[in-house]
PDB file of C-alpha atoms in Angstrom:
ATOM      1  CA  ASN A   1     -43.833 -46.844 -60.570  1.00 52.00           C
ATOM      2  CA  VAL A   2     -40.724 -47.880 -58.338  1.00 52.00           C
ATOM      3  CA  ARG A   3     -40.954 -45.266 -55.080  1.00 69.00           C
ATOM      4  CA  VAL A   4     -37.071 -44.957 -53.876  1.00 76.00           C
ATOM      5  CA  VAL A   5     -36.421 -43.459 -49.603  1.00 84.00           C
ATOM      6  CA  PRO A   6     -33.407 -42.512 -49.770  1.00 86.00           C
ATOM      7  CA  VAL A   7     -31.297 -42.133 -46.439  1.00 91.00           C
ATOM      8  CA  ALA A   8     -27.719 -40.408 -46.675  1.00 90.00           C
ATOM      9  CA  ILE A   9     -25.586 -41.038 -43.728  1.00 89.00           C
ATOM     10  CA  HIS A  10     -22.783 -38.290 -43.686  1.00 86.00           C
ATOM     11  CA  LEU A  11     -18.930 -38.884 -42.679  1.00 80.00           C
ATOM     12  CA  GLY A  12     -16.305 -37.326 -41.828  1.00 66.00           C
ATOM     13  CA  ASP A  13     -13.862 -38.387 -44.644  1.00 55.00           C
ATOM     14  CA  SER A  14     -10.471 -40.216 -44.504  1.00 46.00           C
ATOM     15  CA  GLN A  15      -8.857 -36.654 -44.344  1.00 48.00           C
ATOM     16  CA  GLY A  16     -10.799 -36.655 -41.239  1.00 52.00           C
ATOM     17  CA  SER A  17     -12.951 -33.034 -43.202  1.00 62.00           C
ATOM     18  CA  PHE A  18     -15.444 -31.592 -40.724  1.00 71.00           C
ATOM     19  CA  ASP A  19     -18.849 -32.016 -42.179  1.00 79.00           C
ATOM     20  CA  PRO A  20     -21.623 -30.420 -39.045  1.00 85.00           C
ATOM     21  CA  PHE A  21     -23.757 -33.341 -40.369  1.00 88.00           C
ATOM     22  CA  ASN A  22     -21.938 -36.081 -39.235  1.00 86.00           C
ATOM     23  CA  PHE A  23     -23.925 -38.573 -37.802  1.00 88.00           C
ATOM     24  CA  ASP A  24     -21.825 -40.206 -35.121  1.00 85.00           C
ATOM     25  CA  GLY A  25     -23.904 -43.587 -34.654  1.00 87.00           C
ATOM     26  CA  ALA A  26     -23.058 -45.008 -37.591  1.00 87.00           C
ATOM     27  CA  ALA A  27     -20.251 -47.771 -36.966  1.00 87.00           C
ATOM     28  CA  PRO A  28     -22.395 -50.591 -36.340  1.00 91.00           C
ATOM     29  CA  LEU A  29     -24.302 -50.044 -39.841  1.00 89.00           C
ATOM     30  CA  LEU A  30     -20.954 -49.413 -41.381  1.00 86.00           C
ATOM     31  CA  ALA A  31     -19.600 -52.917 -39.772  1.00 88.00           C
ATOM     32  CA  LEU A  32     -22.832 -54.438 -41.046  1.00 88.00           C
ATOM     33  CA  VAL A  33     -22.891 -53.413 -44.206  1.00 86.00           C
ATOM     34  CA  ASN A  34     -18.852 -53.734 -45.102  1.00 82.00           C
ATOM     35  CA  PHE A  35     -18.339 -50.081 -46.022  1.00 80.00           C
ATOM     36  CA  ASN A  36     -14.641 -49.159 -47.452  1.00 75.00           C
ATOM     37  CA  GLY A  37     -14.333 -45.384 -47.207  1.00 72.00           C
ATOM     38  CA  GLU A  38     -15.051 -44.851 -50.843  1.00 70.00           C
ATOM     39  CA  TYR A  39     -17.128 -41.685 -51.499  1.00 66.00           C
ATOM     40  CA  PRO A  40     -19.748 -41.632 -52.455  1.00 69.00           C
ATOM     41  CA  ALA A  41     -21.146 -44.920 -51.254  1.00 75.00           C
ATOM     42  CA  GLY A  42     -24.686 -46.299 -52.220  1.00 79.00           C
ATOM     43  CA  LYS A  43     -26.123 -49.250 -51.067  1.00 82.00           C
ATOM     44  CA  ILE A  44     -29.769 -50.551 -52.267  1.00 82.00           C
ATOM     45  CA  ASN A  45     -31.876 -52.507 -49.456  1.00 83.00           C
ATOM     46  CA  ARG A  46     -29.507 -51.953 -47.375  1.00 82.00           C
ATOM     47  CA  MET A  47     -26.370 -54.372 -47.672  1.00 82.00           C
ATOM     48  CA  THR A  48     -26.584 -54.455 -52.087  1.00 82.00           C
ATOM     49  CA  PRO A  49     -23.704 -52.055 -53.067  1.00 79.00           C
ATOM     50  CA  TRP A  50     -24.631 -49.457 -55.966  1.00 75.00           C
ATOM     51  CA  PRO A  51     -22.272 -50.268 -57.868  1.00 71.00           C
ATOM     52  CA  TYR A  52     -23.190 -46.840 -60.489  1.00 61.00           C
ATOM     53  CA  ALA A  53     -23.574 -44.391 -57.121  1.00 55.00           C
ATOM     54  CA  GLN A  54     -20.441 -42.990 -58.610  1.00 53.00           C
ATOM     55  CA  ASN A  55     -21.043 -42.187 -61.981  1.00 57.00           C
ATOM     56  CA  THR A  56     -24.652 -42.558 -62.785  1.00 60.00           C
ATOM     57  CA  PRO A  57     -26.489 -42.075 -59.690  1.00 56.00           C
ATOM     58  CA  ASN A  58     -29.913 -41.747 -62.040  1.00 60.00           C
ATOM     59  CA  ASN A  59     -29.201 -45.623 -63.373  1.00 66.00           C
ATOM     60  CA  GLN A  60     -33.200 -46.324 -62.267  1.00 71.00           C
ATOM     61  CA  THR A  61     -32.146 -50.067 -63.957  1.00 74.00           C
ATOM     62  CA  TYR A  62     -30.260 -51.291 -61.396  1.00 76.00           C
ATOM     63  CA  VAL A  63     -32.666 -50.162 -58.620  1.00 76.00           C
ATOM     64  CA  LYS A  64     -36.070 -51.497 -60.219  1.00 77.00           C
ATOM     65  CA  ASN A  65     -35.018 -54.957 -60.608  1.00 78.00           C
ATOM     66  CA  PHE A  66     -35.192 -55.146 -56.549  1.00 76.00           C
ATOM     67  CA  THR A  67     -38.471 -54.829 -56.750  1.00 76.00           C
ATOM     68  CA  LEU A  68     -39.069 -58.281 -58.550  1.00 77.00           C
ATOM     69  CA  GLY A  69     -39.678 -60.946 -57.557  1.00 75.00           C
ATOM     70  CA  ASP A  70     -42.260 -61.705 -54.997  1.00 77.00           C
ATOM     71  CA  PRO A  71     -43.531 -59.227 -53.458  1.00 80.00           C
ATOM     72  CA  VAL A  72     -42.826 -58.766 -49.390  1.00 82.00           C
ATOM     73  CA  ARG A  73     -46.512 -59.810 -47.160  1.00 90.00           C
ATOM     74  CA  LEU A  74     -46.776 -55.884 -45.206  1.00 93.00           C
ATOM     75  CA  GLY A  75     -47.784 -52.953 -44.395  1.00 93.00           C
ATOM     76  CA  LEU A  76     -46.155 -50.316 -42.961  1.00 95.00           C
ATOM     77  CA  ALA A  77     -48.062 -46.840 -41.924  1.00 96.00           C
ATOM     78  CA  MET A  78     -46.363 -43.521 -39.716  1.00 97.00           C
ATOM     79  CA  ASN A  79     -48.177 -40.783 -37.935  1.00 97.00           C
ATOM     80  CA  SER A  80     -47.099 -38.230 -36.215  1.00 96.00           C
ATOM     81  CA  THR A  81     -47.682 -34.421 -34.195  1.00 96.00           C
ATOM     82  CA  LEU A  82     -45.334 -32.393 -32.994  1.00 94.00           C
ATOM     83  CA  SER A  83     -46.653 -30.237 -29.959  1.00 93.00           C
ATOM     84  CA  GLY A  84     -43.859 -28.020 -28.872  1.00 91.00           C
ATOM     85  CA  ASN A  85     -40.639 -29.419 -28.800  1.00 91.00           C
ATOM     86  CA  THR A  86     -42.048 -33.063 -28.666  1.00 95.00           C
ATOM     87  CA  VAL A  87     -42.673 -35.381 -31.363  1.00 95.00           C
ATOM     88  CA  ASN A  88     -45.299 -38.433 -30.957  1.00 97.00           C
ATOM     89  CA  LEU A  89     -44.550 -40.864 -34.436  1.00 98.00           C
ATOM     90  CA  ASP A  90     -47.032 -43.918 -34.284  1.00 98.00           C
ATOM     91  CA  VAL A  91     -45.651 -46.519 -36.135  1.00 98.00           C
ATOM     92  CA  ASN A  92     -47.674 -49.228 -37.488  1.00 98.00           C
ATOM     93  CA  VAL A  93     -46.765 -52.999 -39.493  1.00 98.00           C
ATOM     94  CA  LYS A  94     -49.622 -55.206 -40.477  1.00 97.00           C
ATOM     95  CA  PHE A  95     -48.525 -58.399 -41.556  1.00 97.00           C
ATOM     96  CA  PHE A  96     -50.616 -60.504 -43.985  1.00 96.00           C
ATOM     97  CA  GLU A  97     -47.877 -63.526 -43.562  1.00 95.00           C
ATOM     98  CA  ASN A  98     -45.955 -64.824 -40.649  1.00 96.00           C
ATOM     99  CA  TYR A  99     -43.008 -63.869 -40.548  1.00 95.00           C
ATOM    100  CA  ASN A 100     -40.289 -64.391 -38.169  1.00 95.00           C
ATOM    101  CA  ASN A 101     -37.389 -62.232 -36.957  1.00 96.00           C
ATOM    102  CA  LEU A 102     -37.592 -59.009 -37.696  1.00 97.00           C
ATOM    103  CA  LYS A 103     -36.809 -56.023 -36.775  1.00 97.00           C
ATOM    104  CA  LEU A 104     -38.149 -51.828 -36.985  1.00 98.00           C
ATOM    105  CA  VAL A 105     -35.446 -49.384 -37.857  1.00 97.00           C
ATOM    106  CA  VAL A 106     -36.916 -45.412 -37.960  1.00 97.00           C
ATOM    107  CA  TYR A 107     -34.660 -43.143 -38.846  1.00 96.00           C
ATOM    108  CA  VAL A 108     -35.001 -39.583 -38.120  1.00 96.00           C
ATOM    109  CA  LEU A 109     -33.736 -37.771 -41.212  1.00 95.00           C
ATOM    110  CA  GLU A 110     -33.523 -33.288 -42.392  1.00 95.00           C
ATOM    111  CA  ASN A 111     -33.958 -31.792 -46.142  1.00 96.00           C
ATOM    112  CA  ASN A 112     -32.526 -28.506 -47.547  1.00 96.00           C
ATOM    113  CA  LEU A 113     -29.175 -28.619 -45.510  1.00 94.00           C
ATOM    114  CA  ILE A 114     -26.613 -26.059 -47.015  1.00 93.00           C
ATOM    115  CA  TYR A 115     -22.831 -26.721 -46.748  1.00 90.00           C
ATOM    116  CA  PRO A 116     -20.580 -26.657 -49.236  1.00 88.00           C
ATOM    117  CA  GLN A 117     -19.583 -30.371 -49.916  1.00 85.00           C
ATOM    118  CA  LYS A 118     -16.685 -32.149 -52.079  1.00 82.00           C
ATOM    119  CA  ASN A 119     -16.782 -33.556 -55.309  1.00 81.00           C
ATOM    120  CA  SER A 120     -15.369 -36.362 -57.147  1.00 76.00           C
ATOM    121  CA  THR A 121     -17.290 -36.689 -59.555  1.00 76.00           C
ATOM    122  CA  PRO A 122     -18.102 -35.259 -63.532  1.00 81.00           C
ATOM    123  CA  PHE A 123     -21.637 -33.966 -62.272  1.00 80.00           C
ATOM    124  CA  TYR A 124     -22.036 -30.508 -60.902  1.00 85.00           C
ATOM    125  CA  GLY A 125     -19.061 -29.397 -64.122  1.00 87.00           C
ATOM    126  CA  GLY A 126     -16.599 -31.230 -62.678  1.00 85.00           C
ATOM    127  CA  LEU A 127     -15.921 -28.944 -59.529  1.00 89.00           C
ATOM    128  CA  SER A 128     -13.710 -30.339 -56.538  1.00 88.00           C
ATOM    129  CA  LEU A 129     -16.304 -28.337 -54.077  1.00 89.00           C
ATOM    130  CA  ILE A 130     -19.847 -27.114 -54.697  1.00 89.00           C
ATOM    131  CA  PRO A 131     -20.085 -23.946 -51.995  1.00 89.00           C
ATOM    132  CA  GLU A 132     -23.578 -23.966 -51.684  1.00 90.00           C
ATOM    133  CA  PHE A 133     -25.151 -27.717 -51.579  1.00 91.00           C
ATOM    134  CA  GLU A 134     -28.654 -28.635 -50.588  1.00 93.00           C
ATOM    135  CA  HIS A 135     -27.912 -32.440 -48.808  1.00 93.00           C
ATOM    136  CA  ASP A 136     -31.348 -34.106 -48.225  1.00 95.00           C
ATOM    137  CA  HIS A 137     -33.153 -37.456 -46.657  1.00 95.00           C
ATOM    138  CA  VAL A 138     -29.631 -36.370 -43.807  1.00 95.00           C
ATOM    139  CA  VAL A 139     -30.333 -38.902 -40.985  1.00 95.00           C
ATOM    140  CA  ARG A 140     -29.784 -36.962 -37.654  1.00 94.00           C
ATOM    141  CA  THR A 141     -31.237 -39.452 -35.503  1.00 94.00           C
ATOM    142  CA  THR A 142     -32.017 -42.682 -34.697  1.00 95.00           C
ATOM    143  CA  PHE A 143     -35.386 -43.702 -32.321  1.00 96.00           C
ATOM    144  CA  THR A 144     -34.572 -47.410 -32.507  1.00 97.00           C
ATOM    145  CA  ASP A 145     -31.016 -48.918 -33.032  1.00 96.00           C
ATOM    146  CA  ILE A 146     -28.865 -48.138 -35.933  1.00 95.00           C
ATOM    147  CA  LEU A 147     -30.220 -52.288 -36.590  1.00 95.00           C
ATOM    148  CA  GLY A 148     -32.994 -51.970 -35.928  1.00 96.00           C
ATOM    149  CA  ASP A 149     -35.212 -53.051 -32.790  1.00 98.00           C
ATOM    150  CA  VAL A 150     -36.712 -56.702 -32.660  1.00 98.00           C
ATOM    151  CA  ILE A 151     -39.950 -57.401 -33.276  1.00 98.00           C
ATOM    152  CA  PRO A 152     -41.328 -59.474 -31.037  1.00 97.00           C
ATOM    153  CA  SER A 153     -42.681 -62.949 -32.971  1.00 95.00           C
ATOM    154  CA  SER A 154     -45.807 -63.349 -31.072  1.00 96.00           C
ATOM    155  CA  GLU A 155     -46.440 -59.868 -32.808  1.00 96.00           C
ATOM    156  CA  THR A 156     -45.372 -60.917 -36.140  1.00 97.00           C
ATOM    157  CA  SER A 157     -48.482 -63.139 -37.764  1.00 96.00           C
ATOM    158  CA  ASP A 158     -50.973 -62.968 -40.543  1.00 96.00           C
ATOM    159  CA  GLY A 159     -53.501 -60.425 -39.816  1.00 96.00           C
ATOM    160  CA  LYS A 160     -51.643 -58.431 -37.126  1.00 97.00           C
ATOM    161  CA  THR A 161     -50.496 -55.397 -36.669  1.00 97.00           C
ATOM    162  CA  TYR A 162     -47.421 -54.440 -34.225  1.00 98.00           C
ATOM    163  CA  THR A 163     -47.706 -50.854 -33.494  1.00 98.00           C
ATOM    164  CA  ARG A 164     -44.961 -48.455 -31.540  1.00 98.00           C
ATOM    165  CA  ASN A 165     -45.201 -45.100 -30.445  1.00 98.00           C
ATOM    166  CA  PHE A 166     -41.622 -42.976 -29.797  1.00 97.00           C
ATOM    167  CA  THR A 167     -42.356 -39.484 -27.840  1.00 96.00           C
ATOM    168  CA  VAL A 168     -39.420 -38.146 -28.107  1.00 94.00           C
ATOM    169  CA  ALA A 169     -37.795 -34.229 -28.027  1.00 93.00           C
ATOM    170  CA  VAL A 170     -36.955 -32.834 -31.317  1.00 92.00           C
ATOM    171  CA  PRO A 171     -33.119 -33.271 -31.491  1.00 87.00           C
ATOM    172  CA  SER A 172     -30.836 -30.266 -30.221  1.00 88.00           C
ATOM    173  CA  ASN A 173     -29.104 -31.451 -34.119  1.00 87.00           C
ATOM    174  CA  PHE A 174     -31.959 -29.841 -36.013  1.00 89.00           C
ATOM    175  CA  ALA A 175     -31.366 -26.626 -37.978  1.00 87.00           C
ATOM    176  CA  ASN A 176     -35.174 -26.664 -38.881  1.00 91.00           C
ATOM    177  CA  ILE A 177     -37.960 -28.797 -37.770  1.00 91.00           C
ATOM    178  CA  ALA A 178     -40.292 -27.426 -40.396  1.00 92.00           C
ATOM    179  CA  ASN A 179     -37.490 -30.013 -43.042  1.00 95.00           C
ATOM    180  CA  MET A 180     -38.151 -32.900 -40.309  1.00 95.00           C
ATOM    181  CA  GLU A 181     -39.047 -36.861 -41.714  1.00 95.00           C
ATOM    182  CA  PHE A 182     -39.278 -39.986 -40.834  1.00 96.00           C
ATOM    183  CA  VAL A 183     -38.014 -42.749 -42.302  1.00 96.00           C
ATOM    184  CA  ALA A 184     -39.658 -46.815 -40.784  1.00 96.00           C
ATOM    185  CA  PHE A 185     -38.692 -49.979 -42.320  1.00 95.00           C
ATOM    186  CA  VAL A 186     -38.593 -53.139 -41.600  1.00 95.00           C
ATOM    187  CA  VAL A 187     -35.683 -55.610 -41.780  1.00 94.00           C
ATOM    188  CA  GLY A 188     -35.490 -59.408 -41.609  1.00 93.00           C
ATOM    189  CA  SER A 189     -32.492 -61.849 -40.365  1.00 91.00           C
ATOM    190  CA  ASP A 190     -30.964 -61.025 -43.742  1.00 89.00           C
ATOM    191  CA  ASN A 191     -30.548 -57.750 -42.955  1.00 88.00           C
ATOM    192  CA  LYS A 192     -32.399 -56.195 -45.901  1.00 85.00           C
TER     193      LYS A 192
END
């Protein structure tokens, strides 16, 4: 059973269309992944193009193939609380092997954002504009650098747990705090 964690980063298209969910901090990530401006686009493990993003988004075999091979020997857990307008998020990474050159990335996402969506696919009846499209897993901000914050090498050895706490005000661009979710992941020197 494969668990996929989707993350949607909205960008204005080449015609400069307005999108209220655009994420202005994406430039370093776009440069890293060599984004060519073709929409829609998909990446797997951040760095590998998903050739099926435009025509068969339900093709799961391609994604499942990334789960084959040697397992990663670390675990990640999060705990969040909301007090008034303040988020308190603890991220814990437990290592079961020695690692070097790792970074922690934490995104804050929002779901159930309703807004028209341009459509360049044959899906949704081929409509060129889907009037009330539900946008989910949309990056609204990051608690770390978008490319990740360095995890000290002294914290990444077998048996250690690296803990990072974020106490941050709820971003002002949120439509509904109840639709907030967090994604945390660890990347290696290859940015995967």
